Amino acid sequence: MTQKIALITGATSGIGRATAYEFAKHGINLILCGRRQERLDEIAAELRNQVAVHSLNFDVRNKEETFKAIESLPNTFQSIDILINNAGNAHGLDPIQDGDISDWDAMMDINVKGLLYVSKAIMPQMIERQSGHIINIGSSAGKEVYPKGNVYCASKHAVLAITEGMRIDLNPHGIKVSAINPGLVETEFSKVRFKGDAKADDVYKGYKALQPEDVAEVIYFAISRPAHINIADVLMFCTAQASSTIVKKEL
Ligand code: NDP
Ligand code: 8X3
């Protein structure tokens, strides 16, 4: 059997990086995407002894760059079986009336439009082959709005709606579409959200948050089911978390 190829956006950190390591363990060849070239190089160098790895450096906000990067793939990496739409972040945590417009732009442009651009570049070849699996990384924030979460929650609600739309429209083509929606995961997410402010250090204190590897295992579970099974939608929390606002902390 030929080895599968997965393209992972946001592979330089957190959930995307952990997914790259998980997939490599299972012999899945990788296209790693992100903007930080040194990290792409570092991860590629570590995984190349297990699988074939190609890296693409582009900003998912930039339509032209995104299409150009995917078109530039060498022949051996052109047939993408699995797309992990993971790149994304929260920017800011403010009441809507105090929200920063550039934060709103970033979240809608990266989390929503970026996911659409990458998918648009890859769906035609999946349709041609009448097979493929798209996993969109949503969030518990895509299921439930929490105080000050406004636009981030909106972006993840959009990811869920897009996932459901993709599942319907790609159904005639035999393409699986899944949403994996984690709650709190200990990654660089809060550093980005709080722009390096020390507040980020407190987010994962007093309880054991999900680790990126926990999410990566669930993603691998979804992509490794037999052909007739599609894991359509997963909501996963750490044990300490019951909802976006209820987290049992011991401080
Ligand atoms: P990290 O900050 O650790 O990773 C984010 C990744 O996204 C990085 O690899 C970053 O790469 C990439 N990225 C960000 N902006 C862009 C861009 N403009 N163009 C290309 N790549 C970009 O966070 P997580 O691993 O936690 O986040 C991954 C996904 O999981 C996100 O969609 C997030 O919303 C979601 N999520 C996270 C949760 C959490 O609590 N951590 C919970 C639920 C969902 P680079 O900077 O190199 O471009
Ligand atoms: C990340 C989880 O609760 O910070 O999507 O929105 S949360």
Tab-separated table of C-alpha atoms and ligand atoms in Angstrom:
chain	number	residue	atom	x	y	z
A	1	MET	CA	0.000	0.000	0.000
A	2	THR	CA	1.404	3.455	-0.854
A	3	GLN	CA	1.996	5.767	2.077
A	4	LYS	CA	-0.544	8.513	2.628
A	5	ILE	CA	0.315	12.202	2.446
A	6	ALA	CA	-1.027	14.729	4.972
A	7	LEU	CA	-0.814	18.515	4.733
A	8	ILE	CA	-0.910	20.171	8.152
A	9	THR	CA	-1.309	23.929	8.524
A	10	GLY	CA	0.090	25.487	11.687
A	11	ALA	CA	2.624	22.663	12.009
A	12	THR	CA	5.233	24.827	13.752
A	13	SER	CA	3.616	24.729	17.183
A	14	GLY	CA	1.047	23.165	19.503
A	15	ILE	CA	-1.609	20.878	18.049
A	16	GLY	CA	-0.251	21.010	14.480
A	17	ARG	CA	3.272	20.102	15.509
A	18	ALA	CA	2.060	17.266	17.767
A	19	THR	CA	-0.061	15.967	14.872
A	20	ALA	CA	3.007	15.920	12.622
A	21	TYR	CA	4.880	13.766	15.174
A	22	GLU	CA	1.863	11.477	15.658
A	23	PHE	CA	1.389	10.988	11.907
A	24	ALA	CA	5.136	10.345	11.399
A	25	LYS	CA	4.934	7.555	13.988
A	26	HIS	CA	2.322	5.920	11.772
A	27	GLY	CA	4.260	6.333	8.527
A	28	ILE	CA	2.217	9.191	7.023
A	29	ASN	CA	4.275	11.460	4.762
A	30	LEU	CA	4.021	15.107	5.673
A	31	ILE	CA	3.671	18.552	4.192
A	32	LEU	CA	4.326	20.920	7.073
A	33	CYS	CA	3.055	24.506	6.791
A	34	GLY	CA	3.659	27.634	8.833
A	35	ARG	CA	5.394	31.005	8.733
A	36	ARG	CA	8.367	30.257	11.011
A	37	GLN	CA	10.923	28.705	8.674
A	38	GLU	CA	13.436	27.702	11.375
A	39	ARG	CA	10.754	25.693	13.141
A	40	LEU	CA	9.661	24.043	9.911
A	41	ASP	CA	13.313	23.102	9.255
A	42	GLU	CA	13.815	21.809	12.770
A	43	ILE	CA	10.689	19.612	12.747
A	44	ALA	CA	11.378	18.371	9.201
A	45	ALA	CA	14.929	17.422	10.196
A	46	GLU	CA	13.643	15.425	13.170
A	47	LEU	CA	10.938	13.579	11.240
A	48	ARG	CA	12.802	12.843	8.004
A	49	ASN	CA	14.252	9.639	9.396
A	50	GLN	CA	10.672	8.312	9.747
A	51	VAL	CA	8.773	9.670	6.717
A	52	ALA	CA	9.137	11.935	3.681
A	53	VAL	CA	8.682	15.582	4.671
A	54	HIS	CA	8.216	18.745	2.609
A	55	SER	CA	7.691	22.147	4.148
A	56	LEU	CA	5.782	25.157	2.846
A	57	ASN	CA	6.237	28.610	4.297
A	58	PHE	CA	3.200	30.815	3.723
A	59	ASP	CA	0.734	33.022	5.548
A	60	VAL	CA	-2.784	31.590	5.203
A	61	ARG	CA	-4.151	35.165	5.180
A	62	ASN	CA	-2.498	35.701	1.813
A	63	LYS	CA	-4.561	34.139	-0.994
A	64	GLU	CA	-1.871	34.375	-3.669
A	65	GLU	CA	0.885	33.009	-1.396
A	66	THR	CA	-1.362	30.148	-0.306
A	67	PHE	CA	-2.239	29.010	-3.847
A	68	LYS	CA	1.348	29.510	-5.051
A	69	ALA	CA	2.768	27.452	-2.182
A	70	ILE	CA	0.400	24.550	-2.796
A	71	GLU	CA	1.003	24.689	-6.569
A	72	SER	CA	4.764	24.566	-5.907
A	73	LEU	CA	4.599	21.071	-4.370
A	74	PRO	CA	6.899	18.582	-6.058
A	75	ASN	CA	5.201	15.688	-7.908
A	76	THR	CA	5.795	13.263	-5.079
A	77	PHE	CA	3.820	15.460	-2.666
A	78	GLN	CA	1.013	16.574	-4.957
A	79	SER	CA	-1.539	13.957	-4.095
A	80	ILE	CA	-2.809	15.022	-0.663
A	81	ASP	CA	-4.918	12.399	1.121
A	82	ILE	CA	-5.419	14.220	4.422
A	83	LEU	CA	-5.768	17.948	5.040
A	84	ILE	CA	-5.527	19.190	8.618
A	85	ASN	CA	-6.820	22.762	8.714
A	86	ASN	CA	-5.278	23.728	12.031
A	87	ALA	CA	-3.568	27.138	11.614
A	88	GLY	CA	-5.277	29.672	13.795
A	89	ASN	CA	-5.267	31.558	17.049
A	90	ALA	CA	-7.235	33.869	19.284
A	91	HIS	CA	-6.083	37.484	19.274
A	92	GLY	CA	-7.179	39.404	22.362
A	93	LEU	CA	-9.835	38.756	25.021
A	94	ASP	CA	-11.914	41.908	25.333
A	95	PRO	CA	-15.568	42.878	25.648
A	96	ILE	CA	-16.856	43.429	22.110
A	97	GLN	CA	-17.117	47.211	22.641
A	98	ASP	CA	-13.394	47.396	23.483
A	99	GLY	CA	-12.239	44.954	20.818
A	100	ASP	CA	-9.300	45.851	18.624
A	101	ILE	CA	-10.232	45.850	14.941
A	102	SER	CA	-6.860	44.424	13.909
A	103	ASP	CA	-7.475	41.485	16.285
A	104	TRP	CA	-10.884	40.912	14.681
A	105	ASP	CA	-9.316	41.033	11.217
A	106	ALA	CA	-6.600	38.575	12.237
A	107	MET	CA	-9.075	36.022	13.624
A	108	MET	CA	-11.482	36.175	10.709
A	109	ASP	CA	-8.684	36.279	8.116
A	110	ILE	CA	-6.654	33.398	9.594
A	111	ASN	CA	-9.183	31.113	11.278
A	112	VAL	CA	-11.948	31.431	8.679
A	113	LYS	CA	-10.670	32.812	5.369
A	114	GLY	CA	-7.272	31.093	5.623
A	115	LEU	CA	-8.983	27.743	6.165
A	116	LEU	CA	-11.139	28.411	3.096
A	117	TYR	CA	-8.153	29.360	0.886
A	118	VAL	CA	-6.171	26.241	1.808
A	119	SER	CA	-9.233	24.049	1.294
A	120	LYS	CA	-10.018	25.674	-2.058
A	121	ALA	CA	-6.490	24.897	-3.252
A	122	ILE	CA	-6.702	21.228	-2.217
A	123	MET	CA	-10.331	20.132	-2.728
A	124	PRO	CA	-10.146	19.838	-6.554
A	125	GLN	CA	-7.551	17.070	-6.451
A	126	MET	CA	-9.539	15.198	-3.778
A	127	ILE	CA	-12.645	15.504	-5.944
A	128	GLU	CA	-10.702	14.235	-8.964
A	129	ARG	CA	-9.592	11.169	-7.013
A	130	GLN	CA	-13.015	10.845	-5.286
A	131	SER	CA	-11.279	10.385	-1.957
A	132	GLY	CA	-9.696	12.367	0.840
A	133	HIS	CA	-10.197	13.466	4.422
A	134	ILE	CA	-10.413	17.054	5.641
A	135	ILE	CA	-10.132	17.688	9.368
A	136	ASN	CA	-10.964	21.170	10.555
A	137	ILE	CA	-9.720	22.132	14.002
A	138	GLY	CA	-12.573	24.036	15.565
A	139	SER	CA	-12.923	24.595	19.289
A	140	SER	CA	-15.342	24.350	22.180
A	141	ALA	CA	-15.528	28.096	21.390
A	142	GLY	CA	-17.294	27.056	18.182
A	143	LYS	CA	-20.056	25.427	20.186
A	144	GLU	CA	-20.493	27.899	23.034
A	145	VAL	CA	-19.867	31.655	23.307
A	146	TYR	CA	-18.113	32.812	26.482
A	147	PRO	CA	-17.588	36.300	27.985
A	148	LYS	CA	-15.083	38.345	25.936
A	149	GLY	CA	-14.734	35.476	23.464
A	150	ASN	CA	-17.023	37.225	20.925
A	151	VAL	CA	-15.056	37.299	17.642
A	152	TYR	CA	-12.853	34.270	18.361
A	153	CYS	CA	-16.033	32.309	19.147
A	154	ALA	CA	-17.607	33.659	15.953
A	155	SER	CA	-14.605	32.484	13.927
A	156	LYS	CA	-14.855	28.985	15.410
A	157	HIS	CA	-18.653	28.871	14.960
A	158	ALA	CA	-17.881	29.692	11.313
A	159	VAL	CA	-15.363	26.831	11.175
A	160	LEU	CA	-18.080	24.477	12.393
A	161	ALA	CA	-20.584	25.761	9.810
A	162	ILE	CA	-17.976	25.452	7.047
A	163	THR	CA	-17.183	21.906	8.193
A	164	GLU	CA	-20.843	20.951	8.024
A	165	GLY	CA	-21.190	22.622	4.620
A	166	MET	CA	-18.119	20.785	3.335
A	167	ARG	CA	-19.462	17.446	4.591
A	168	ILE	CA	-22.700	18.009	2.671
A	169	ASP	CA	-21.170	19.321	-0.554
A	170	LEU	CA	-18.297	16.836	-0.674
A	171	ASN	CA	-20.546	13.881	0.193
A	172	PRO	CA	-21.134	12.891	-3.470
A	173	HIS	CA	-17.349	12.718	-3.914
A	174	GLY	CA	-16.598	10.263	-1.114
A	175	ILE	CA	-14.562	12.805	0.857
A	176	LYS	CA	-14.667	12.598	4.648
A	177	VAL	CA	-14.953	15.856	6.596
A	178	SER	CA	-14.491	16.051	10.364
A	179	ALA	CA	-14.458	18.705	13.059
A	180	ILE	CA	-12.224	18.194	16.079
A	181	ASN	CA	-13.189	20.715	18.752
A	182	PRO	CA	-10.942	20.851	21.815
A	183	GLY	CA	-11.376	22.875	24.975
A	184	LEU	CA	-8.316	24.275	26.763
A	185	VAL	CA	-5.054	22.923	25.283
A	186	GLU	CA	-1.658	23.967	26.656
A	187	THR	CA	0.157	25.410	23.619
A	188	GLU	CA	1.401	28.833	22.509
A	189	PHE	CA	-2.264	29.791	22.052
A	190	SER	CA	-2.490	31.982	25.170
A	191	LYS	CA	0.878	33.642	24.488
A	192	VAL	CA	-0.517	34.709	21.125
A	193	ARG	CA	-3.923	35.673	22.555
A	194	PHE	CA	-2.354	37.910	25.237
A	195	LYS	CA	0.482	39.118	22.966
A	196	GLY	CA	3.227	37.899	25.286
A	197	ASP	CA	1.629	39.370	28.445
A	198	ALA	CA	2.267	37.430	31.683
A	199	LYS	CA	-1.530	36.770	31.893
A	200	ALA	CA	-0.868	33.911	29.494
A	201	ASP	CA	1.105	32.032	32.168
A	202	ASP	CA	-1.983	31.753	34.408
A	203	VAL	CA	-4.304	30.170	31.846
A	204	TYR	CA	-3.102	26.595	32.409
A	205	LYS	CA	-2.342	26.881	36.138
A	206	GLY	CA	-4.169	24.863	38.845
A	207	TYR	CA	-5.398	22.015	36.635
A	208	LYS	CA	-4.132	19.697	33.959
A	209	ALA	CA	-5.153	21.086	30.587
A	210	LEU	CA	-5.280	18.977	27.443
A	211	GLN	CA	-1.829	18.567	25.937
A	212	PRO	CA	-1.345	18.973	22.178
A	213	GLU	CA	-0.435	15.266	21.952
A	214	ASP	CA	-3.884	14.373	23.391
A	215	VAL	CA	-5.563	16.170	20.509
A	216	ALA	CA	-3.121	14.699	17.977
A	217	GLU	CA	-4.083	11.181	19.087
A	218	VAL	CA	-7.759	11.934	18.492
A	219	ILE	CA	-6.947	13.383	15.077
A	220	TYR	CA	-5.013	10.214	14.223
A	221	PHE	CA	-7.936	8.097	15.475
A	222	ALA	CA	-10.272	9.999	13.124
A	223	ILE	CA	-8.058	9.603	10.069
A	224	SER	CA	-7.314	5.938	10.712
A	225	ARG	CA	-10.914	4.633	10.782
A	226	PRO	CA	-11.987	2.192	8.073
A	227	ALA	CA	-13.261	3.668	4.782
A	228	HIS	CA	-16.949	3.438	5.781
A	229	ILE	CA	-16.540	5.457	9.026
A	230	ASN	CA	-16.353	9.226	9.331
A	231	ILE	CA	-15.833	10.721	12.790
A	232	ALA	CA	-17.943	13.776	12.035
A	233	ASP	CA	-17.602	15.911	15.138
A	234	VAL	CA	-15.616	15.572	18.364
A	235	LEU	CA	-15.822	17.832	21.419
A	236	MET	CA	-13.003	17.076	23.851
A	237	PHE	CA	-12.174	18.619	27.217
A	238	CYS	CA	-9.648	17.921	29.934
A	239	THR	CA	-11.317	16.339	32.967
A	240	ALA	CA	-11.142	19.611	34.907
A	241	GLN	CA	-13.168	21.447	32.259
A	242	ALA	CA	-16.954	21.120	32.056
A	243	SER	CA	-17.672	24.038	29.728
A	244	SER	CA	-15.955	27.178	28.446
A	245	THR	CA	-16.525	28.891	31.782
A	246	ILE	CA	-16.411	25.998	34.264
A	247	VAL	CA	-12.915	24.771	35.060
A	248	LYS	CA	-12.096	23.107	38.373
A	249	LYS	CA	-8.830	24.715	39.470
A	250	GLU	CA	-6.766	24.041	42.571
A	251	LEU	CA	-4.733	27.157	43.198
B	1	NDP	P1	-0.303	27.612	18.650
B	1	NDP	O1	-0.209	29.074	18.800
B	1	NDP	O2	0.604	26.751	19.447
B	1	NDP	O3	-0.171	27.215	17.105
B	1	NDP	C1	-0.800	27.971	16.104
B	1	NDP	C2	-0.244	27.545	14.746
B	1	NDP	O4	-0.930	28.282	13.728
B	1	NDP	C3	1.240	27.841	14.604
B	1	NDP	O5	1.872	26.739	14.000
B	1	NDP	C4	1.274	29.055	13.695
B	1	NDP	O6	2.443	28.980	12.854
B	1	NDP	C5	0.014	28.840	12.838
B	1	NDP	N1	-0.470	30.114	12.308
B	1	NDP	C6	-0.975	31.157	13.019
B	1	NDP	N2	-1.249	32.186	12.203
B	1	NDP	C7	-0.904	31.771	10.942
B	1	NDP	C8	-0.950	32.400	9.664
B	1	NDP	N3	-1.386	33.663	9.508
B	1	NDP	N4	-0.505	31.712	8.592
B	1	NDP	C9	-0.052	30.445	8.729
B	1	NDP	N5	0.004	29.797	9.909
B	1	NDP	C10	-0.410	30.462	11.007
B	1	NDP	O7	-1.834	27.234	18.990
B	1	NDP	P2	-2.650	25.853	19.013
B	1	NDP	O8	-1.824	24.722	18.603
B	1	NDP	O9	-3.341	25.816	20.297
B	1	NDP	O10	-3.743	26.187	17.896
B	1	NDP	C11	-3.977	25.381	16.760
B	1	NDP	C12	-5.467	25.414	16.432
B	1	NDP	O11	-6.196	24.845	17.514
B	1	NDP	C13	-6.032	26.810	16.224
B	1	NDP	O12	-6.951	26.766	15.145
B	1	NDP	C14	-6.767	27.096	17.534
B	1	NDP	O13	-7.810	28.002	17.363
B	1	NDP	C15	-7.264	25.703	17.862
B	1	NDP	N6	-7.620	25.465	19.250
B	1	NDP	C16	-6.732	25.700	20.263
B	1	NDP	C17	-7.090	25.464	21.584
B	1	NDP	C18	-6.204	25.778	22.737
B	1	NDP	O14	-6.712	25.923	23.870
B	1	NDP	N7	-4.901	25.872	22.563
B	1	NDP	C19	-8.413	24.888	21.897
B	1	NDP	C20	-9.255	24.684	20.758
B	1	NDP	C21	-8.856	24.941	19.497
B	1	NDP	P3	3.391	30.216	12.468
B	1	NDP	O15	3.305	31.214	13.577
B	1	NDP	O16	4.746	29.584	12.293
B	1	NDP	O17	2.810	30.684	11.187
B	2	8X3	C1	-9.376	27.601	22.509
B	2	8X3	C2	-10.131	27.267	23.754
B	2	8X3	O1	-11.600	28.267	25.598
B	2	8X3	O2	-9.631	29.538	24.937
B	2	8X3	O3	-10.175	27.497	21.390
B	2	8X3	O4	-11.544	29.427	23.491
B	2	8X3	S1	-10.750	28.705	24.446
